[in-house]
Structures are given as C-alpha cells and as structure tokens.
Amino acid sequence: EVQLVESGGGLVQPGGSLRLSCAASGFTFSNYWMSWVRQAPGKGLEWVANIKLDGSETDYVDSVKGRFTISRDNAKNSLYLQMSSLRAEDTAVYFCARGGYSFADWGQGILVTVSS
Amino acid sequence: EIVLTQSPGTLSLSPGERATLSCRASQSVSSSYLSWYQQKPGQTPRRLIYGASSRGTGIPDRFSGSGSGTDFTLTISRLEPEDFAVYYCQQSGSSPLTFGGGTKVEIK
C-alpha cells in the first residue's frame, strides 16, 4: 500500500522559513517523479513543484520560484520542500503526491500558516 | 499558462441521476495530459481519471472521462451517495501544471 506522510508544517511569521518532509513507503520511490500540491483554506488545488526521479530536474509555479526548493533523498525515500521568504498567501495545506504530471497518490496533507 | 474552466460551479442532483461535468482549456491540451480528481470535505484528493479517459486503480466504472483539444468531460453514470464531492480537472501538458476551479456535486 502506498503511503505518503508529510511533516514539518506549522505557524511561521511572514518572511520566515519552513522545511516540509514527506516519507514515502509502499512503492519504489526512486522510480517516480514526485510533486507538492497545495490548497489554501476553502480554495482549490494548486500545483507547487515537481522533481524528477534522480532530482536532476525540477519545476515550480511562478509564485514560488526563487523562494521554494524541492528536493529528494532516494536513500531515505523522502521528499522535501524548503520554503523561505514565506508570505500570507502561502498559507495552505501542502500535499505530497506521487507523480510529476498526474498525481496517483496523495499524502494526508500538512498545514502551513503564515501569520504574525 | 493554460487556464482550465470548469462548469457548472455547482451541480445539484439526486442519487441515481447522471452527472456531466465540463472542463474547458484556454489552449489545446493533449489528451494524454488531462486528469480528474475527486475531493470530499476534509479528505485528500483521489485521482479518478488520467489520460482523459483511463480510470485510476480501483475506480468504479460509473466514472468515465472523454474529450480532446480544449473540451473534456467527466461523466458519473449513476450517482451513488458517496459521489457527492468536489471534482477537479488538471492538465500537465505544459508548465505550470494547472487545476480547474472545481465543480461541486451536491445532493438535490
């Protein structure tokens, strides 16, 4: 059974930083592109970033370029999202998802709140 | 950026009825790169359809996807009580990947 478990969320002040992690199990992590998708409270889904199997390629939505960095550690079956210069509009539930282009499996999500 | 417009915003139907959800793209999207998701309140999204018409693992056959170019459709042949939810289309033909705004299917 595929499992994706996010951690590292919480309350952070505007301008601050946070690192999200996603622990993957139940599939061969190194064989899949991975992604982060977010959902602001009461809003729709927004793709944030994706990363290739070996981490050699990444892509981001424009609103986070230069502020967020997606990475992975295949030895630890883990996906990461380093977020810096956080803004109020980054407040959302962040989902880890299996797949780089279509998202077959999703984690339960982790809430990130950017507020003073 | 490809903008996906879903209609209607809300669909009010009774169990057993047929639901037809529309997703229109601002530019042509290859069928290979159009997916549909279901999200129930407080739950994680679940992929129903990928490649415009292929059902995901374990998805009942009452869910079907069709379309090409700029017009795509998700059809639920007979609504079950557990199908009342929000549905999103998503394209991955070009970056940035984008989602539609969603269609809420509610009980009439």
PDB file of N, CA and C in Angstrom, chain A residues 35 37 39 43-47 50 59-62 65 95 100-109, chain B residues 1 33 35 37 39 43-47 49-51 88 90-93 95-101:
ATOM      1  N   SER A  35       5.792  15.293  -6.451  1.00  0.00           N
ATOM      2  CA  SER A  35       5.295  16.663  -6.523  1.00  0.00           C
ATOM      3  C   SER A  35       4.801  17.152  -5.166  1.00  0.00           C
ATOM      4  N   VAL A  37       1.645  19.753  -3.955  1.00  0.00           N
ATOM      5  CA  VAL A  37       0.427  20.460  -4.365  1.00  0.00           C
ATOM      6  C   VAL A  37      -0.133  21.105  -3.104  1.00  0.00           C
ATOM      7  N   GLN A  39      -3.304  23.650  -1.097  1.00  0.00           N
ATOM      8  CA  GLN A  39      -4.705  24.055  -1.117  1.00  0.00           C
ATOM      9  C   GLN A  39      -4.918  25.075  -0.009  1.00  0.00           C
ATOM     10  N   LYS A  43     -10.213  26.878  -0.644  1.00  0.00           N
ATOM     11  CA  LYS A  43      -9.930  27.125  -2.060  1.00  0.00           C
ATOM     12  C   LYS A  43      -9.634  25.835  -2.808  1.00  0.00           C
ATOM     13  N   GLY A  44      -9.283  25.988  -4.088  1.00  0.00           N
ATOM     14  CA  GLY A  44      -8.973  24.834  -4.922  1.00  0.00           C
ATOM     15  C   GLY A  44      -7.529  24.390  -4.809  1.00  0.00           C
ATOM     16  N   LEU A  45      -7.171  23.465  -5.683  1.00  0.00           N
ATOM     17  CA  LEU A  45      -5.838  22.877  -5.675  1.00  0.00           C
ATOM     18  C   LEU A  45      -4.883  23.691  -6.539  1.00  0.00           C
ATOM     19  N   GLU A  46      -3.631  23.780  -6.094  1.00  0.00           N
ATOM     20  CA  GLU A  46      -2.597  24.483  -6.853  1.00  0.00           C
ATOM     21  C   GLU A  46      -1.316  23.654  -6.835  1.00  0.00           C
ATOM     22  N   TRP A  47      -0.827  23.296  -8.009  1.00  0.00           N
ATOM     23  CA  TRP A  47       0.459  22.616  -8.112  1.00  0.00           C
ATOM     24  C   TRP A  47       1.568  23.579  -7.718  1.00  0.00           C
ATOM     25  N   ASN A  50       7.553  20.041  -8.913  1.00  0.00           N
ATOM     26  CA  ASN A  50       7.810  18.621  -9.118  1.00  0.00           C
ATOM     27  C   ASN A  50       9.298  18.362  -9.294  1.00  0.00           C
ATOM     28  N   ASP A  59      10.779  21.762 -11.332  1.00  0.00           N
ATOM     29  CA  ASP A  59       9.959  22.810 -11.927  1.00  0.00           C
ATOM     30  C   ASP A  59       9.061  23.374 -10.842  1.00  0.00           C
ATOM     31  N   TYR A  60       8.686  24.647 -11.006  1.00  0.00           N
ATOM     32  CA  TYR A  60       7.922  25.345  -9.976  1.00  0.00           C
ATOM     33  C   TYR A  60       6.844  26.233 -10.604  1.00  0.00           C
ATOM     34  N   VAL A  61       5.800  26.463  -9.863  1.00  0.00           N
ATOM     35  CA  VAL A  61       4.855  27.502 -10.247  1.00  0.00           C
ATOM     36  C   VAL A  61       5.539  28.847 -10.032  1.00  0.00           C
ATOM     37  N   ASP A  62       5.215  29.812 -10.862  1.00  0.00           N
ATOM     38  CA  ASP A  62       5.920  31.101 -10.824  1.00  0.00           C
ATOM     39  C   ASP A  62       5.895  31.756  -9.443  1.00  0.00           C
ATOM     40  N   LYS A  65       8.821  30.472  -7.323  1.00  0.00           N
ATOM     41  CA  LYS A  65      10.178  30.400  -7.874  1.00  0.00           C
ATOM     42  C   LYS A  65      11.106  31.351  -7.140  1.00  0.00           C
ATOM     43  N   PHE A  95       0.246  19.118   0.159  1.00  0.00           N
ATOM     44  CA  PHE A  95       0.166  17.681  -0.085  1.00  0.00           C
ATOM     45  C   PHE A  95       1.412  17.227  -0.836  1.00  0.00           C
ATOM     46  N   GLY A 100       4.777  13.170 -11.301  1.00  0.00           N
ATOM     47  CA  GLY A 100       5.228  14.514 -11.619  1.00  0.00           C
ATOM     48  C   GLY A 100       4.227  15.299 -12.439  1.00  0.00           C
ATOM     49  N   TYR A 101       3.299  14.600 -13.071  1.00  0.00           N
ATOM     50  CA  TYR A 101       2.382  15.249 -14.011  1.00  0.00           C
ATOM     51  C   TYR A 101       0.924  14.889 -13.749  1.00  0.00           C
ATOM     52  N   SER A 102       0.664  13.693 -13.318  1.00  0.00           N
ATOM     53  CA  SER A 102      -0.656  13.272 -12.864  1.00  0.00           C
ATOM     54  C   SER A 102      -0.427  12.590 -11.529  1.00  0.00           C
ATOM     55  N   PHE A 103      -1.309  12.870 -10.573  1.00  0.00           N
ATOM     56  CA  PHE A 103      -0.982  12.535  -9.181  1.00  0.00           C
ATOM     57  C   PHE A 103      -1.793  11.337  -8.711  1.00  0.00           C
ATOM     58  N   ALA A 104      -1.156  10.183  -8.743  1.00  0.00           N
ATOM     59  CA  ALA A 104      -1.847   8.925  -8.478  1.00  0.00           C
ATOM     60  C   ALA A 104      -2.158   8.740  -7.002  1.00  0.00           C
ATOM     61  N   ASP A 105      -1.284   9.219  -6.142  1.00  0.00           N
ATOM     62  CA  ASP A 105      -1.460   9.041  -4.704  1.00  0.00           C
ATOM     63  C   ASP A 105      -1.069  10.327  -3.987  1.00  0.00           C
ATOM     64  N   TRP A 106      -1.768  10.579  -2.864  1.00  0.00           N
ATOM     65  CA  TRP A 106      -1.577  11.807  -2.134  1.00  0.00           C
ATOM     66  C   TRP A 106      -1.365  11.495  -0.648  1.00  0.00           C
ATOM     67  N   GLY A 107      -0.569  12.331   0.005  1.00  0.00           N
ATOM     68  CA  GLY A 107      -0.485  12.266   1.453  1.00  0.00           C
ATOM     69  C   GLY A 107      -1.713  12.923   2.066  1.00  0.00           C
ATOM     70  N   GLN A 108      -1.768  12.896   3.377  1.00  0.00           N
ATOM     71  CA  GLN A 108      -2.928  13.453   4.078  1.00  0.00           C
ATOM     72  C   GLN A 108      -2.854  14.981   4.165  1.00  0.00           C
ATOM     73  N   GLY A 109      -1.696  15.525   3.872  1.00  0.00           N
ATOM     74  CA  GLY A 109      -1.529  16.975   3.875  1.00  0.00           C
ATOM     75  C   GLY A 109      -1.036  17.500   5.205  1.00  0.00           C
TER      76      GLY A 109
ATOM     77  N   GLU B   1       0.300  30.230 -19.552  1.00  0.00           N
ATOM     78  CA  GLU B   1      -0.348  29.319 -18.625  1.00  0.00           C
ATOM     79  C   GLU B   1      -1.698  28.882 -19.170  1.00  0.00           C
ATOM     80  N   TYR B  33      -2.613  14.225 -21.156  1.00  0.00           N
ATOM     81  CA  TYR B  33      -2.217  15.053 -20.019  1.00  0.00           C
ATOM     82  C   TYR B  33      -3.399  15.715 -19.305  1.00  0.00           C
ATOM     83  N   SER B  35      -6.287  15.014 -16.343  1.00  0.00           N
ATOM     84  CA  SER B  35      -6.693  14.135 -15.238  1.00  0.00           C
ATOM     85  C   SER B  35      -7.876  14.749 -14.500  1.00  0.00           C
ATOM     86  N   TYR B  37      -9.898  14.576 -10.548  1.00  0.00           N
ATOM     87  CA  TYR B  37      -9.770  14.189  -9.147  1.00  0.00           C
ATOM     88  C   TYR B  37     -11.080  14.450  -8.426  1.00  0.00           C
ATOM     89  N   GLN B  39     -12.555  15.182  -4.491  1.00  0.00           N
ATOM     90  CA  GLN B  39     -12.188  15.518  -3.114  1.00  0.00           C
ATOM     91  C   GLN B  39     -13.434  15.686  -2.273  1.00  0.00           C
ATOM     92  N   GLN B  43     -11.001  15.565   3.253  1.00  0.00           N
ATOM     93  CA  GLN B  43     -10.239  14.414   2.773  1.00  0.00           C
ATOM     94  C   GLN B  43      -9.231  14.828   1.712  1.00  0.00           C
ATOM     95  N   THR B  44      -8.323  13.920   1.460  1.00  0.00           N
ATOM     96  CA  THR B  44      -7.309  14.145   0.446  1.00  0.00           C
ATOM     97  C   THR B  44      -7.898  13.901  -0.942  1.00  0.00           C
ATOM     98  N   PRO B  45      -7.401  14.574  -1.965  1.00  0.00           N
ATOM     99  CA  PRO B  45      -7.903  14.296  -3.318  1.00  0.00           C
ATOM    100  C   PRO B  45      -7.606  12.859  -3.746  1.00  0.00           C
ATOM    101  N   ARG B  46      -8.457  12.344  -4.631  1.00  0.00           N
ATOM    102  CA  ARG B  46      -8.277  10.992  -5.183  1.00  0.00           C
ATOM    103  C   ARG B  46      -8.346  11.093  -6.701  1.00  0.00           C
ATOM    104  N   ARG B  47      -7.362  10.511  -7.356  1.00  0.00           N
ATOM    105  CA  ARG B  47      -7.374  10.562  -8.822  1.00  0.00           C
ATOM    106  C   ARG B  47      -8.391   9.558  -9.357  1.00  0.00           C
ATOM    107  N   ILE B  49      -9.398   9.766 -13.010  1.00  0.00           N
ATOM    108  CA  ILE B  49      -9.140   9.602 -14.449  1.00  0.00           C
ATOM    109  C   ILE B  49      -7.792  10.208 -14.796  1.00  0.00           C
ATOM    110  N   TYR B  50      -7.017   9.549 -15.628  1.00  0.00           N
ATOM    111  CA  TYR B  50      -5.811  10.128 -16.208  1.00  0.00           C
ATOM    112  C   TYR B  50      -5.822   9.845 -17.703  1.00  0.00           C
ATOM    113  N   GLY B  51      -5.008  10.587 -18.446  1.00  0.00           N
ATOM    114  CA  GLY B  51      -5.010  10.420 -19.889  1.00  0.00           C
ATOM    115  C   GLY B  51      -6.387  10.653 -20.498  1.00  0.00           C
ATOM    116  N   TYR B  88     -12.155  18.098  -9.620  1.00  0.00           N
ATOM    117  CA  TYR B  88     -11.208  18.996 -10.263  1.00  0.00           C
ATOM    118  C   TYR B  88     -10.627  18.338 -11.514  1.00  0.00           C
ATOM    119  N   GLN B  90      -7.317  18.678 -14.252  1.00  0.00           N
ATOM    120  CA  GLN B  90      -5.930  19.125 -14.145  1.00  0.00           C
ATOM    121  C   GLN B  90      -5.203  18.802 -15.434  1.00  0.00           C
ATOM    122  N   GLN B  91      -4.388  19.748 -15.912  1.00  0.00           N
ATOM    123  CA  GLN B  91      -3.617  19.498 -17.122  1.00  0.00           C
ATOM    124  C   GLN B  91      -2.141  19.463 -16.811  1.00  0.00           C
ATOM    125  N   SER B  92      -1.434  18.613 -17.517  1.00  0.00           N
ATOM    126  CA  SER B  92       0.012  18.516 -17.331  1.00  0.00           C
ATOM    127  C   SER B  92       0.719  18.562 -18.682  1.00  0.00           C
ATOM    128  N   GLY B  93       0.058  19.169 -19.661  1.00  0.00           N
ATOM    129  CA  GLY B  93       0.666  19.275 -20.980  1.00  0.00           C
ATOM    130  C   GLY B  93       1.710  20.352 -21.078  1.00  0.00           C
ATOM    131  N   SER B  95       3.899  23.552 -18.574  1.00  0.00           N
ATOM    132  CA  SER B  95       4.161  24.160 -17.278  1.00  0.00           C
ATOM    133  C   SER B  95       3.719  25.620 -17.295  1.00  0.00           C
ATOM    134  N   PRO B  96       3.093  26.095 -16.211  1.00  0.00           N
ATOM    135  CA  PRO B  96       2.842  25.362 -14.981  1.00  0.00           C
ATOM    136  C   PRO B  96       1.656  24.415 -15.090  1.00  0.00           C
ATOM    137  N   LEU B  97       1.745  23.280 -14.379  1.00  0.00           N
ATOM    138  CA  LEU B  97       0.601  22.396 -14.286  1.00  0.00           C
ATOM    139  C   LEU B  97      -0.520  23.176 -13.611  1.00  0.00           C
ATOM    140  N   THR B  98      -1.734  23.014 -14.108  1.00  0.00           N
ATOM    141  CA  THR B  98      -2.836  23.790 -13.564  1.00  0.00           C
ATOM    142  C   THR B  98      -4.057  22.921 -13.312  1.00  0.00           C
ATOM    143  N   PHE B  99      -4.852  23.359 -12.326  1.00  0.00           N
ATOM    144  CA  PHE B  99      -6.118  22.730 -11.984  1.00  0.00           C
ATOM    145  C   PHE B  99      -7.256  23.671 -12.358  1.00  0.00           C
ATOM    146  N   GLY B 100      -8.410  23.092 -12.645  1.00  0.00           N
ATOM    147  CA  GLY B 100      -9.610  23.883 -12.758  1.00  0.00           C
ATOM    148  C   GLY B 100     -10.097  24.297 -11.379  1.00  0.00           C
ATOM    149  N   GLY B 101     -11.071  25.180 -11.357  1.00  0.00           N
ATOM    150  CA  GLY B 101     -11.575  25.705 -10.098  1.00  0.00           C
ATOM    151  C   GLY B 101     -12.493  24.750  -9.343  1.00  0.00           C
TER     152      GLY B 101
END
